[in-house]
Coordinates of C-alpha atoms in Angstrom, one line a residue:
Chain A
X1 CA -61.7 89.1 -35.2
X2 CA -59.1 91.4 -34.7
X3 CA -55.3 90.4 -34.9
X4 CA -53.4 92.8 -32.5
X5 CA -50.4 94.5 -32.4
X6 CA -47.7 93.6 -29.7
X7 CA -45.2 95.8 -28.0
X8 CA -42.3 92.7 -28.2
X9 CA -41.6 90.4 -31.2
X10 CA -42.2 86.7 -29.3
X11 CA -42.0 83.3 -30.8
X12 CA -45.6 83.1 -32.0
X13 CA -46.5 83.3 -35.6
X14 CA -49.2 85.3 -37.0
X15 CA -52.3 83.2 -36.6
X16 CA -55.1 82.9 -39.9
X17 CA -58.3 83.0 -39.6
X18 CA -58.5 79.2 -40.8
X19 CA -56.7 78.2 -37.9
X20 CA -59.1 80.5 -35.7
X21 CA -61.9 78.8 -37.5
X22 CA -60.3 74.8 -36.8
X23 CA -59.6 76.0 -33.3
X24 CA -63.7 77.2 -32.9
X25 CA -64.4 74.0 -34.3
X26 CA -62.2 71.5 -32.5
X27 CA -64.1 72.8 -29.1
X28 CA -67.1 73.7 -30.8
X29 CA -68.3 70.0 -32.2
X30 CA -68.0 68.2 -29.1
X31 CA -69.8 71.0 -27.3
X32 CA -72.6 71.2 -29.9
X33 CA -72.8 67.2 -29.7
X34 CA -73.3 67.0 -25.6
X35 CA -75.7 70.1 -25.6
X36 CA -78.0 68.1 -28.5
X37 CA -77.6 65.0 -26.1
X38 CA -79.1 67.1 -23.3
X39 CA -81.1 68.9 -25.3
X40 CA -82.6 65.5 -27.0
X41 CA -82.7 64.6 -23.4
X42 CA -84.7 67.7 -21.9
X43 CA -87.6 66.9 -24.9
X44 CA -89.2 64.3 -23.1
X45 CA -89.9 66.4 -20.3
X46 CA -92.5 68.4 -22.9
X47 CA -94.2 65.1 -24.3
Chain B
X1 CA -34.2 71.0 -21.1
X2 CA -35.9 71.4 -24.6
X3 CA -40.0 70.6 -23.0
X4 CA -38.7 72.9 -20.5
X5 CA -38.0 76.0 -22.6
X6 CA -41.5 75.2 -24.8
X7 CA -43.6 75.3 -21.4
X8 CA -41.8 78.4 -20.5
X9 CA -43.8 81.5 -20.4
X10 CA -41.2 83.6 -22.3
X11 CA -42.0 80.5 -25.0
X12 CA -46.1 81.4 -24.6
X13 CA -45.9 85.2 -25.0
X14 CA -47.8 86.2 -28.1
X15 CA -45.9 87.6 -31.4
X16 CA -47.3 90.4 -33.8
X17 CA -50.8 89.3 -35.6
X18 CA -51.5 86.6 -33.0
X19 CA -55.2 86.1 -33.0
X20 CA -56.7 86.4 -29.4
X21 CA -59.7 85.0 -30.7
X22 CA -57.7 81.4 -30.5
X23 CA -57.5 82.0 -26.9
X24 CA -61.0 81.0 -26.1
X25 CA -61.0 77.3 -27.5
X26 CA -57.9 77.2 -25.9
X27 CA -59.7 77.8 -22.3
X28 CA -62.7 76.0 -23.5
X29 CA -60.2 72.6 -24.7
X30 CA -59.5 72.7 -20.7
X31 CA -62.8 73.3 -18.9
X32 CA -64.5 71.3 -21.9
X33 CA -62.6 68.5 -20.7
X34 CA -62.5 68.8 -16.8
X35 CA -66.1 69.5 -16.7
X36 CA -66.8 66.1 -16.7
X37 CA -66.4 65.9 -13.4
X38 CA -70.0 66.8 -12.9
X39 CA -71.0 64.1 -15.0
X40 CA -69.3 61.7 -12.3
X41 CA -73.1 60.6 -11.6
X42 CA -73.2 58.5 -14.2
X43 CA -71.0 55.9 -12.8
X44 CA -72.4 55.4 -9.6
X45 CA -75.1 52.9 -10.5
X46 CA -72.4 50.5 -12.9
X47 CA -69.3 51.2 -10.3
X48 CA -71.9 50.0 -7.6
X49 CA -72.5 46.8 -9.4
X50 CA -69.0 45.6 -10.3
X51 CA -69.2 42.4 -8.8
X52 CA -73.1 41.1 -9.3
X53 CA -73.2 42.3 -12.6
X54 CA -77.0 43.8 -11.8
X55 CA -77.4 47.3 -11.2
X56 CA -80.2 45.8 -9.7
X57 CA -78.6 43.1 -7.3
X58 CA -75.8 44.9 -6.0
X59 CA -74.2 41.9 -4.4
X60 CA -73.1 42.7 -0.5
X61 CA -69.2 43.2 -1.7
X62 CA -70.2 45.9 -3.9
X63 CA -69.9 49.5 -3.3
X64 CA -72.6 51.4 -1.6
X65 CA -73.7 54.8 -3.3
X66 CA -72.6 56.3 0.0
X67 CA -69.0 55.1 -0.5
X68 CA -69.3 55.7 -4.3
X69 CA -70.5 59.8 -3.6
X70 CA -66.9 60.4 -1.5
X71 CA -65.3 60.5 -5.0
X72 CA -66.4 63.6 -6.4
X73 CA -66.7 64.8 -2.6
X74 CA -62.7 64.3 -3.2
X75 CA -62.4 66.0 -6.2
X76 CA -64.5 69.5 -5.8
X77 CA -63.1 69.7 -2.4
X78 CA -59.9 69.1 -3.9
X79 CA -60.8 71.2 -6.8
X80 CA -61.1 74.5 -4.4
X81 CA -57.8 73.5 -2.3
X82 CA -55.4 73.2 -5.4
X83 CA -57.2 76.4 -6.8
X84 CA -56.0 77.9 -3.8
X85 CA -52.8 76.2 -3.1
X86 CA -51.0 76.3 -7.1
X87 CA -52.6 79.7 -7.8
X88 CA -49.5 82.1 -7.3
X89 CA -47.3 78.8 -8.8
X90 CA -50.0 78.9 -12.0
X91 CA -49.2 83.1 -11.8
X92 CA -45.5 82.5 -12.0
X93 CA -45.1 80.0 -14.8
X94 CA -47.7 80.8 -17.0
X95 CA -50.9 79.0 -18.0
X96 CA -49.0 76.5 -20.6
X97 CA -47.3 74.5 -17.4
X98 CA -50.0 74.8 -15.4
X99 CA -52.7 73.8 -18.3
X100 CA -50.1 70.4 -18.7
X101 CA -50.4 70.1 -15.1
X102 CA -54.1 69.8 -15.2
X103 CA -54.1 67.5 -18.1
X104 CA -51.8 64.7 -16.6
X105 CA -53.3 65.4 -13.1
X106 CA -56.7 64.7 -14.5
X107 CA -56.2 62.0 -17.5
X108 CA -54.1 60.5 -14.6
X109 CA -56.7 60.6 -12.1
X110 CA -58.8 58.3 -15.0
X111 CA -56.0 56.1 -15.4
X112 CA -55.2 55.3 -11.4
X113 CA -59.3 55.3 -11.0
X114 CA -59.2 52.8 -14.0
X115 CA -56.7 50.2 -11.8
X116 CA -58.9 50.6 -8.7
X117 CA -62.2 49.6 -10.4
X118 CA -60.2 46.7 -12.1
X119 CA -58.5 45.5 -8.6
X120 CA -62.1 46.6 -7.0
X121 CA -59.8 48.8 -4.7
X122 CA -62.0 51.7 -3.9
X123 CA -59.4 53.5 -2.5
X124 CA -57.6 53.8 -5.3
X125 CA -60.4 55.3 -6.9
X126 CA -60.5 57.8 -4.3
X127 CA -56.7 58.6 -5.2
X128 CA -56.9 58.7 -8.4
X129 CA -60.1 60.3 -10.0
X130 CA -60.6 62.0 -6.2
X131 CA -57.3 63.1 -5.1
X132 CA -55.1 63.1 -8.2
X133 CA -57.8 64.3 -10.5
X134 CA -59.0 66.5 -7.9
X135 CA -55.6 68.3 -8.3
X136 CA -55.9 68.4 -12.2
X137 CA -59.6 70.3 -11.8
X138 CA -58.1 73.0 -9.9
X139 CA -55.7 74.0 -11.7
X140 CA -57.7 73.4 -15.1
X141 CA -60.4 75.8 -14.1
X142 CA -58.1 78.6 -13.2
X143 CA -55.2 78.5 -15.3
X144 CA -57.1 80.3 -18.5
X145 CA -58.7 82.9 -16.6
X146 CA -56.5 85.6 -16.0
X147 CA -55.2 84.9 -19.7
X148 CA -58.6 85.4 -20.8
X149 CA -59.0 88.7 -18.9
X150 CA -55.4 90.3 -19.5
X151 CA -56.4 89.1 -23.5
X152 CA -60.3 90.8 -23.7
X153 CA -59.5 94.1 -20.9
X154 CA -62.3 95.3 -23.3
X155 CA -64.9 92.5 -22.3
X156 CA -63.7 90.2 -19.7
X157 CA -67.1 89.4 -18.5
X158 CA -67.9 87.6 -22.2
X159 CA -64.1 85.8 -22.4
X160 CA -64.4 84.6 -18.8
X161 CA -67.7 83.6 -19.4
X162 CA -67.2 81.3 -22.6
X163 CA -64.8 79.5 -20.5
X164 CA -66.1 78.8 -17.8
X165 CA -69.7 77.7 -20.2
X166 CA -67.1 75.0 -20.9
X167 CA -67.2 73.8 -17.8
X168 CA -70.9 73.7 -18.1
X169 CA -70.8 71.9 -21.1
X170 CA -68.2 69.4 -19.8
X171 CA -70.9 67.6 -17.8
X172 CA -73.4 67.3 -21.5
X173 CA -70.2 65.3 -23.4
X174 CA -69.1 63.9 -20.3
X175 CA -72.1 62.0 -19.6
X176 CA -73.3 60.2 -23.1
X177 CA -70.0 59.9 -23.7
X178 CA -69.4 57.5 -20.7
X179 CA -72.7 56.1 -21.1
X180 CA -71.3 55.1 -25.2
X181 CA -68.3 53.9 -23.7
X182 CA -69.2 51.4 -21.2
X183 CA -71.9 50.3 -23.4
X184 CA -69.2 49.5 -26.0
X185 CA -67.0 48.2 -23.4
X186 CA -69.4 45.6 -20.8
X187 CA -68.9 42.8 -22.8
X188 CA -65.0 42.7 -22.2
X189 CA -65.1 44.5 -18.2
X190 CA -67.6 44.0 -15.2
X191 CA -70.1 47.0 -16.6
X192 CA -67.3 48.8 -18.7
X193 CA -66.0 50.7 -16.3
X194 CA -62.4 50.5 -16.3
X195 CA -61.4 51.0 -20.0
X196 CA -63.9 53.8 -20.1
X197 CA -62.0 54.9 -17.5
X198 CA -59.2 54.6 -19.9
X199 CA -60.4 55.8 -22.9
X200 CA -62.0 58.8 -21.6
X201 CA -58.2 59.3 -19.7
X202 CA -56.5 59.1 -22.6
X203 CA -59.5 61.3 -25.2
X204 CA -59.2 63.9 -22.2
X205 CA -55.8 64.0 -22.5
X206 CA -55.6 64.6 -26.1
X207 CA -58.3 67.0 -25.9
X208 CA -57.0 69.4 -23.1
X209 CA -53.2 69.6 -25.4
X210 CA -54.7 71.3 -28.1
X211 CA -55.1 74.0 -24.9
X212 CA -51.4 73.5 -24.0
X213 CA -50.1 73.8 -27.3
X214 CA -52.6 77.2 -28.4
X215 CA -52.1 79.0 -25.0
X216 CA -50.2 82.1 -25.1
X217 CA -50.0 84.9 -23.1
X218 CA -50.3 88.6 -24.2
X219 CA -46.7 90.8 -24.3
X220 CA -46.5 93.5 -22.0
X221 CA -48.4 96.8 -22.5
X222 CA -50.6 94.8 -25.1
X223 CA -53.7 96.0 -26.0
X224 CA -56.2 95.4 -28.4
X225 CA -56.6 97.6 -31.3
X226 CA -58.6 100.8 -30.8
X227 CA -59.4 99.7 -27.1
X228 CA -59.4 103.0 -25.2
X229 CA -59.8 102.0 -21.0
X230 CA -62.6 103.6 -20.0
X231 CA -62.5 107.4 -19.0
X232 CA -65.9 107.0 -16.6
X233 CA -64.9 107.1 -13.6
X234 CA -66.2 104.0 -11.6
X235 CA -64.9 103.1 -8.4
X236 CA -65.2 99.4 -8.2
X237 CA -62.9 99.0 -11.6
X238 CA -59.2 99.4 -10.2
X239 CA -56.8 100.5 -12.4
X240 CA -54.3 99.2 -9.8
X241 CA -53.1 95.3 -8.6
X242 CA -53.2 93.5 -5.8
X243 CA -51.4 90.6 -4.5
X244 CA -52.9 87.8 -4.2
X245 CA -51.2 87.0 -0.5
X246 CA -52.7 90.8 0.5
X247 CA -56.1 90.1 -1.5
X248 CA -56.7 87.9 1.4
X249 CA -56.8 90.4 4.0
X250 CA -59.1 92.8 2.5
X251 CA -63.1 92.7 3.2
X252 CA -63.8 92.2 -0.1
X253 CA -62.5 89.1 -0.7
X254 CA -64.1 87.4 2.1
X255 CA -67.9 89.3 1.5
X256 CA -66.6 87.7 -2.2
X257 CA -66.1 84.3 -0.8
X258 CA -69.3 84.6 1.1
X259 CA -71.5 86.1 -1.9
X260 CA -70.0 82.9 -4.3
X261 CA -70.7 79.9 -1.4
X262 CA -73.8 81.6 -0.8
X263 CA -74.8 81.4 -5.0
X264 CA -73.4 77.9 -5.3
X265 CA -74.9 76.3 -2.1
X266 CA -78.6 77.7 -2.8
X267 CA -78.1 77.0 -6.4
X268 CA -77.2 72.9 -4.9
X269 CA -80.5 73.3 -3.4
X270 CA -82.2 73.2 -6.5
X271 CA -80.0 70.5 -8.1
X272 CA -80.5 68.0 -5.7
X273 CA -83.7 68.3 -5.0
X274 CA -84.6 68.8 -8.7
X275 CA -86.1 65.2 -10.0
X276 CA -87.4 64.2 -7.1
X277 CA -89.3 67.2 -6.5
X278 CA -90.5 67.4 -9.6
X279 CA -92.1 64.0 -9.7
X280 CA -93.4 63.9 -6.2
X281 CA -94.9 67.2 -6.7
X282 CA -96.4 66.5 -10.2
X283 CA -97.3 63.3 -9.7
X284 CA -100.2 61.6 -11.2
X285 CA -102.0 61.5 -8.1
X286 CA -102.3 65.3 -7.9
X287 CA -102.2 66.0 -12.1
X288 CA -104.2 63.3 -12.9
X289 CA -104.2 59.6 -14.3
X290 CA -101.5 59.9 -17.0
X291 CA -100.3 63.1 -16.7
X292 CA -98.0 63.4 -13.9
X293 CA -94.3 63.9 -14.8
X294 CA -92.7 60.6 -15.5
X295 CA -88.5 59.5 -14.5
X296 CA -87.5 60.2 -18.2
X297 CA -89.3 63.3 -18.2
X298 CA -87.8 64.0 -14.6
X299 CA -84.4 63.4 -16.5
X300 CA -85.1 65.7 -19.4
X301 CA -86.1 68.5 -16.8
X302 CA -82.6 67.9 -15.3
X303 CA -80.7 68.0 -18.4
X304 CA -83.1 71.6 -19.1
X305 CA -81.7 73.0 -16.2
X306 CA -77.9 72.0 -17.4
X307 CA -78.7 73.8 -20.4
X308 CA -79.6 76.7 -18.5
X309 CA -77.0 76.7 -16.1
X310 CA -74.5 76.3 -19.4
X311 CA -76.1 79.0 -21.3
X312 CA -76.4 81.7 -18.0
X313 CA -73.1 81.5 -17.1
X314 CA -72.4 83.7 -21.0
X315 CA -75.3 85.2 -20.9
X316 CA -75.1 86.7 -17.5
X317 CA -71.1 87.2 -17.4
X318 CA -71.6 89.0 -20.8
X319 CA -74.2 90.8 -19.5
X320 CA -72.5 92.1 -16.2
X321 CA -69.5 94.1 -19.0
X322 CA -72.9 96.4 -19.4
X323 CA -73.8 96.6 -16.3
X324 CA -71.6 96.3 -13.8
X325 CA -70.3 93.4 -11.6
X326 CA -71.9 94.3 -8.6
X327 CA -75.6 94.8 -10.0
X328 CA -75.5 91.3 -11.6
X329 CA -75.1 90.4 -8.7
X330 CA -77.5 91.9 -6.9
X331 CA -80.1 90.7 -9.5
X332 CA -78.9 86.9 -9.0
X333 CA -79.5 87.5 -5.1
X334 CA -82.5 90.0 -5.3
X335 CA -84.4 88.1 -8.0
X336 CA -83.3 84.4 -7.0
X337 CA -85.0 85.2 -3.3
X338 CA -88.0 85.8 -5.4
X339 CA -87.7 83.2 -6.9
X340 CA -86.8 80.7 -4.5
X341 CA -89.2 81.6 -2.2
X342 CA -92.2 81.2 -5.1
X343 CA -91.1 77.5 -5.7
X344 CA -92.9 76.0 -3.1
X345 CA -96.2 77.8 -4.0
X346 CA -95.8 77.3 -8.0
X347 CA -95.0 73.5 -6.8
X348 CA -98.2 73.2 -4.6
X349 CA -100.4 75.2 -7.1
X350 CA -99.5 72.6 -9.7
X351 CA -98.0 75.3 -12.0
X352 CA -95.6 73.2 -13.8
X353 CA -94.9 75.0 -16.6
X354 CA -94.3 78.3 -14.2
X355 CA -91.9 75.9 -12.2
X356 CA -90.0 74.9 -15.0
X357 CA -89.5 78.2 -16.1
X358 CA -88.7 79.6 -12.6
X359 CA -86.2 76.7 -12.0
X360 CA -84.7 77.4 -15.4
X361 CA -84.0 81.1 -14.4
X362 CA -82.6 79.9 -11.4
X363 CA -79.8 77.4 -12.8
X364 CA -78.9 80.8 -15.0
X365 CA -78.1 82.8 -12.3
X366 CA -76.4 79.9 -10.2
X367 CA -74.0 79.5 -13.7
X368 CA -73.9 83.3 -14.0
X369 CA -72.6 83.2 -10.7
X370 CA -69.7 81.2 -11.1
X371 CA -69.0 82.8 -14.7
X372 CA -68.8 86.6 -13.0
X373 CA -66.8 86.2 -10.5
X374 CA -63.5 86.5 -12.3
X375 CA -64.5 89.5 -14.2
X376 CA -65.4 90.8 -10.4
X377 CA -62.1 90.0 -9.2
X378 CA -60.7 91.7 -11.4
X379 CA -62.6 94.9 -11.2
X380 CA -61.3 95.3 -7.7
X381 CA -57.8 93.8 -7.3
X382 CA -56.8 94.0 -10.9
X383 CA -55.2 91.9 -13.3
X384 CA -51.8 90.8 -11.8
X385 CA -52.8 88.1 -9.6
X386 CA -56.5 87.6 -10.9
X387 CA -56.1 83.6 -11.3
X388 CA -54.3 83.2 -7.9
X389 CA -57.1 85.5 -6.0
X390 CA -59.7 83.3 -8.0
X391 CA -57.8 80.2 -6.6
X392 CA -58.3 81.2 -3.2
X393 CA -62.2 82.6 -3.9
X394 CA -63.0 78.7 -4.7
X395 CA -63.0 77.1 -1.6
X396 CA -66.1 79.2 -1.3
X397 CA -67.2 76.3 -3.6
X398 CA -65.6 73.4 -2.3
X399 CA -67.1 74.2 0.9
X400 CA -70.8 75.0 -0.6
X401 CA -70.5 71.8 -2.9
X402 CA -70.4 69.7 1.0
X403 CA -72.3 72.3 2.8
X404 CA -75.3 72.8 0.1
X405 CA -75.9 68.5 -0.3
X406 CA -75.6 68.3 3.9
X407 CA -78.3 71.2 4.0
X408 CA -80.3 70.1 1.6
X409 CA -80.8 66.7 2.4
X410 CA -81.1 67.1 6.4
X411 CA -83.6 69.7 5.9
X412 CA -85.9 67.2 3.8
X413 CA -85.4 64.5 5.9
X414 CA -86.3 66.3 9.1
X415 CA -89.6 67.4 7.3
X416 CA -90.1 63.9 5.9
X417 CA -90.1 62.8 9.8
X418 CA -92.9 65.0 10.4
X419 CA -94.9 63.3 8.1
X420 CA -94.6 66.0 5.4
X421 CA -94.9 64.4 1.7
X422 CA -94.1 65.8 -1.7
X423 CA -93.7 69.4 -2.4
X424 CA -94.7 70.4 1.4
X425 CA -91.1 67.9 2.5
X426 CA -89.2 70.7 0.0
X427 CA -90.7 73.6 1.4
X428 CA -88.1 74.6 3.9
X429 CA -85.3 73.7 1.6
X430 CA -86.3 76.7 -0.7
X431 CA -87.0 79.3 2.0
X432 CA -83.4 78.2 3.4
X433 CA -82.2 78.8 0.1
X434 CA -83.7 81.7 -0.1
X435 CA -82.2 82.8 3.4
X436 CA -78.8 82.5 2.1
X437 CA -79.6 84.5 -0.9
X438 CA -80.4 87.3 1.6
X439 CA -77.1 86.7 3.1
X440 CA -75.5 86.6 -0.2
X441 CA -77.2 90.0 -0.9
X442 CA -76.2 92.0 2.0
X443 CA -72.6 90.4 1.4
X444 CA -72.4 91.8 -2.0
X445 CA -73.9 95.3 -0.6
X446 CA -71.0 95.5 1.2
X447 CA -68.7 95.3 -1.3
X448 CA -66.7 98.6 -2.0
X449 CA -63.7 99.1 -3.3
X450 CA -60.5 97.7 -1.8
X451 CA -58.7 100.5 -0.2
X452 CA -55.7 102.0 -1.4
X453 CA -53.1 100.8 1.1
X454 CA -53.5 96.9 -0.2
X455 CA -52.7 98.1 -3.8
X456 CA -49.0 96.8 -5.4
X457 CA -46.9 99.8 -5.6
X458 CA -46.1 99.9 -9.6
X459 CA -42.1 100.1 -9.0
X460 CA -42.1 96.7 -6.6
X461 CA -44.8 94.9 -8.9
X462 CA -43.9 91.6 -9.5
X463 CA -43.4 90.5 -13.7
X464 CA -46.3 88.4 -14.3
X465 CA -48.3 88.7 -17.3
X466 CA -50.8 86.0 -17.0

């Protein structure tokens, strides 16, 4: 994690690391949710 | 106009202490969300039984799987024209405009798709999740990606390749989530369809703003802290840009386009052969009473191979930052003819664990495939027009995702007509497969590095940082 520095002030704010973390886990739980689906899924082909 | 001014790309330009670690879920809220076009599969059986009710007992008014497969035929082939077409527009305004783009374009497509299964107007359907949500697929998958690289110059492999894993992924929520919706939903529609078709419009659309709304693009001459370009001198990096318009012209582009349709269609090979092969070949008859490999298991061997196809396309992108664009891909060509070319013998040896393994490396190097070949663009035009040069690269898989299901499924049939059954019906498939790789091979052999008279001169380069 490494906040940079920037040759022109711009509109953003500064980001936190809690809104890096949110961000991770706004994308992150629906992606970990389908890959246990599939993963669930792929199981049966080893019974 | 005020939404004007917020999707403007002066508006997007990153301040002091911005994150570029946010930039990832960004891309990811996108692909995450238009990946689901893979998971179209799922409504073929229901959409095909709208009127009987039985998935069954289609009754004659239904539509036919035949008609029902020209939808996402639509869409990827739509998917690799707007690529091509809004690529220098996505270049000019910035990836927040074209990232809204792609989310009305695509929740859209649900919404007009939704009002054709409810009217039972399949052409509708074809306008909107085909044509309309085509639109909002091609401009999804390439509006993060020269972001992504002008953010990480320091790994652009591993940023391009989280990205694009979303689109991997896309298919794993896409799927159980429609299956949860229309079983929520068939008591109130014929099978569900439609208001899963809106609720999925309206989640996706949600889903892909949190993109919009964290997008930003990096301020000129930004760099990330203690990043030094590389001193080691390598002549398929550029350090120089070239437009997308003249990218076209060059070798490289096209023995790029061939090396990527090449991948994809071989890599369809195995896809749509996959279940089917796998439980004629390992049936009971030849493994025994009881221990051939069932449908569900067939199913789970499917969803394995998604996994692998998600999880290659990091792993290998990441990996090619080490080693070089051009070697990754020769090991996707050099080892996938191997490969390929050993599937009809582990089939008819009755290895399965060996051919479950080998089809698993595969689907890695078909998604490592699609999740290098920004970072390869990159190396040898540069970063100015990366995501309109990608644009134009993916009708390479437009025309692979008709070509490869075409090839695929005359070859079988042809050998089916002979009289050959189960794994011997597949066998020419894979060797053809593994012809292409070959061609794939000498196509990325050829590449070299584009020459200098195509390069942007610095004092005429256009302003576009993303």
């Amino acid at each position: 994690m490494e906040p940079k520095t920037s040759s022109t002030p711009q509109a953003a704010a500064p980001s936190s690391g809690l809104q890096v973390a949110l961000a991770w886990i706004y994308v992150g739980v629906p992606l970990l949710w389908g890959v246990s689906q599939t993963f669930i899924k792929a199981l049966a082909l080893f019974k | 106009m005020a939404t004007d001014s917020f999707l403007d790309r002066s508006r997007t330009i990153a301040g002091p202490g911005f994150n570029r670690w946010l930039i990832p879920p960004a891309a990811l809220a996108i692909h995450l969300a238009i990946g689901q076009a893979y998971a179209f599969s799922v409504f073929k059986k229901p959409m095909g039984a709208l009127i009987s009710g039985n998935v069954d007992a289609p009754a004659p008014d239904d539509w036919t799987p035949a008609q029902l497969g020209v939808i996402f035929s639509i869409a990827i082939v739509l998917l690799g024209l707007s690529a091509a077409v809004f690529g220098k527009w996505l270049e000019r305004v910035g990836p927040r405009k074209a990232m809204l783009a792609s989310a009305l374009c695509f929740s859209g497509g649900f919404f007009i798709g939704a009002l054709g299964v409810h009217l039972h107007n399949l052409w509708l359907v074809y306008f909107g999740y085909g044509f309309v949500g085509g639109i909002g697929l091609g401009i999804g998958y390439i509006s993060p990606v020269s972001t992504l690289i002008k953010w990480f110059p320091d790994r652009p492999g591993v940023a391009t390749g989280m990205a694009i894993m979303g689109f991997g992924g896309g298919a794993m929520i896409g799927s159980p989530l429609a299956v949860a919706l229309m079983d929520h939903y068939k008591a109130s529609a014929p099978m569900g369809v439609a208001p899963t078709f809106l609720t999925m419009g309206l989640i996706y659309l949600l889903f892909m703003l949190f993109g919009v709304f964290t997008i930003r693009v990096p301020a000129e001459g930004w760099k990330p802290e203690g990043y030094v370009p590389s001193t080691t001198s390598n002549a398929l990096i550029t350090t120089h840009n070239v437009d997308a318009d003249t990218a076209i012209k060059t070798p490289q582009f096209w023995l790029l386009w061939v090396v990527l349709c090449m991948n994809v269609t071989a890599g369809i090979g195995v896809l749509e052969t996959a279940s089917p092969l796998i439980q004629e070949t390992f049936s009971d008859k030849s493994m025994g009473a009881g221990l051939g490999v069932t449908a569900a298991a067939a199913a789970g061997f499917v969803g394995l191979l998604s996994l692998f196809n998600l999880l290659g396309r990091f792993f290998w992108s990441s990996a090619s930052d080490k080693i070089g664009r051009k070697p990754t891909y020769m090991i996707y060509f050099g080892l996938g003819i191997v490969l390929y070319a050993l599937v009809p013998t582990l089939a008819a040896s009755a290895s399965l664990s060996l051919f479950v393994i080998v089809s698993c490396v595969i689907l890695s190097m078909y998604g490592g495939g699609f999740a290098t070949i920004p970072a390869y663009l990159r190396d040898l035009f540069g970063t100015m027009q990366v995501g309109a040069i990608h644009g134009r690269l993916l009708t390479a898989w437009s025309t692979a995702g008709v070509l490869g299901p075409l090839i695929v499924n005359f070859l079988h049939e042809s050998q089916k007509s002979k009289g050959l059954t189960g794994a011997a019906a597949y066998q020419t498939v894979f060797y053809t497969m593994a012809g292409l790789l070959v061609i794939g091979f000498l196509a990325n052999l050829l590449v070299k590095a584009v020459d200098a008279r195509y390069h942007v001169q610095e004092t005429t380069a256009p302003k576009v940082a993303a």
